[in-house]
């Protein structure tokens, strides 16, 4: 049974940093088929970061240069380092994992992922 548990959210001022963690059980965090998503109130869930099919980090344009996706050496935890946070980054952040395969063309599309964590809240104040 796959279980994804996020942690690390909180409240910060604009310009601050947070590091989110996603502990994976029943699923290897070394898989490139994992991703971070976020959903702000009243908005659609959107992809934030993932790995390409070649294991290269891939980011949505709105976080490029500010966020970094990584995983630990034991490959049980996925991370999202968030720097230079802006008020518009306020959202619930979710860890997600795909099944046996993923369509790279839709790598940041929620339809490609079948396992989801419960989310961790990030609030950025101005």
CSV table of C-alpha atoms in Angstrom, one decimal, residues 6-110:
chain,number,residue,atom,x,y,z
A,6,UNK,CA,4.0,15.6,3.7
A,7,UNK,CA,5.4,17.8,6.4
A,8,UNK,CA,7.3,21.1,6.7
A,9,UNK,CA,4.6,23.6,5.9
A,10,UNK,CA,4.0,26.7,7.9
A,11,UNK,CA,3.7,30.5,7.9
A,12,UNK,CA,6.6,32.7,6.7
A,13,UNK,CA,7.0,36.2,5.5
A,14,UNK,CA,7.7,37.1,1.9
A,15,UNK,CA,11.3,36.4,1.0
A,16,UNK,CA,11.5,33.5,3.5
A,17,UNK,CA,12.2,29.8,3.0
A,18,UNK,CA,10.6,26.5,3.8
A,19,UNK,CA,11.6,22.9,3.2
A,20,UNK,CA,8.8,20.5,2.5
A,21,UNK,CA,9.3,16.7,3.0
A,22,UNK,CA,7.3,13.8,1.6
A,23,UNK,CA,7.9,10.5,3.3
A,24,UNK,CA,7.0,7.6,1.0
A,25,UNK,CA,6.2,4.1,2.0
A,26,UNK,CA,5.3,1.3,-0.4
A,27,UNK,CA,6.8,3.4,-3.1
A,28,UNK,CA,10.4,4.3,-3.9
A,29,UNK,CA,11.2,8.0,-3.6
A,30,UNK,CA,13.9,7.4,-6.1
A,31,UNK,CA,11.3,7.1,-8.8
A,32,UNK,CA,11.3,9.9,-11.2
A,33,UNK,CA,7.5,9.6,-11.3
A,34,UNK,CA,7.0,11.7,-8.2
A,35,UNK,CA,6.0,15.3,-8.1
A,36,UNK,CA,5.0,18.2,-6.0
A,37,UNK,CA,1.7,20.0,-6.6
A,38,UNK,CA,-0.1,22.9,-5.0
A,39,UNK,CA,-3.6,24.2,-4.7
A,40,UNK,CA,-4.6,27.7,-3.6
A,41,UNK,CA,-8.1,28.4,-2.4
A,42,UNK,CA,-10.5,28.6,-5.3
A,43,UNK,CA,-7.9,27.5,-7.8
A,44,UNK,CA,-7.0,24.4,-9.7
A,45,UNK,CA,-4.3,22.1,-8.4
A,46,UNK,CA,-1.1,22.8,-10.4
A,47,UNK,CA,2.1,21.0,-10.8
A,48,UNK,CA,5.2,22.6,-9.2
A,49,UNK,CA,8.1,20.2,-9.7
A,50,UNK,CA,9.1,16.7,-10.8
A,51,UNK,CA,11.8,14.8,-12.4
A,52,UNK,CA,12.1,14.2,-16.1
A,53,UNK,CA,12.3,10.6,-17.5
A,54,UNK,CA,16.1,11.1,-17.4
A,55,UNK,CA,16.0,12.1,-13.8
A,56,UNK,CA,16.6,15.8,-14.3
A,57,UNK,CA,14.6,18.2,-12.2
A,58,UNK,CA,11.8,19.9,-14.0
A,59,UNK,CA,9.9,23.0,-12.7
A,60,UNK,CA,6.9,25.0,-13.5
A,61,UNK,CA,7.9,28.4,-14.8
A,62,UNK,CA,6.5,30.2,-11.7
A,63,UNK,CA,8.9,28.5,-9.4
A,64,UNK,CA,12.0,28.3,-11.5
A,65,UNK,CA,15.1,29.6,-9.8
A,66,UNK,CA,13.3,29.6,-6.4
A,67,UNK,CA,12.3,26.0,-5.7
A,68,UNK,CA,14.4,22.9,-5.7
A,69,UNK,CA,13.2,19.3,-5.8
A,70,UNK,CA,15.5,16.6,-4.3
A,71,UNK,CA,15.4,13.2,-2.5
A,72,UNK,CA,17.5,11.7,0.2
A,73,UNK,CA,20.2,9.1,-0.3
A,74,UNK,CA,18.1,6.4,1.2
A,75,UNK,CA,15.4,7.3,-1.4
A,76,UNK,CA,12.6,7.3,1.1
A,77,UNK,CA,11.9,11.0,1.2
A,78,UNK,CA,11.2,13.6,-1.5
A,79,UNK,CA,11.9,17.2,-0.7
A,80,UNK,CA,11.0,20.6,-2.0
A,81,UNK,CA,13.2,23.5,-0.9
A,82,UNK,CA,11.3,26.8,-1.4
A,83,UNK,CA,13.3,30.0,-1.3
A,84,UNK,CA,12.3,33.6,-2.0
A,85,UNK,CA,8.7,32.8,-1.2
A,86,UNK,CA,6.0,35.1,-2.4
A,87,UNK,CA,2.4,35.7,-1.1
A,88,UNK,CA,1.2,34.0,-4.3
A,89,UNK,CA,3.0,30.8,-3.2
A,90,UNK,CA,0.4,30.4,-0.5
A,91,UNK,CA,-1.3,27.1,-1.0
A,92,UNK,CA,-1.7,23.5,0.1
A,93,UNK,CA,1.2,21.6,-1.2
A,94,UNK,CA,0.8,17.9,-2.1
A,95,UNK,CA,3.2,15.1,-2.9
A,96,UNK,CA,2.1,12.8,-5.7
A,97,UNK,CA,3.3,9.6,-7.3
A,98,UNK,CA,2.4,8.0,-10.6
A,99,UNK,CA,1.7,4.4,-11.4
A,100,UNK,CA,4.0,2.2,-13.5
A,101,UNK,CA,4.3,4.9,-16.2
A,102,UNK,CA,3.8,8.5,-16.9
A,103,UNK,CA,3.2,10.6,-20.0
A,104,UNK,CA,6.1,13.0,-20.0
A,105,UNK,CA,4.2,15.5,-22.0
A,106,UNK,CA,1.9,15.8,-19.0
A,107,UNK,CA,4.4,15.4,-16.3
A,108,UNK,CA,3.0,18.3,-14.3
A,109,UNK,CA,-0.6,17.4,-14.9
A,110,UNK,CA,-2.5,16.0,-12.0
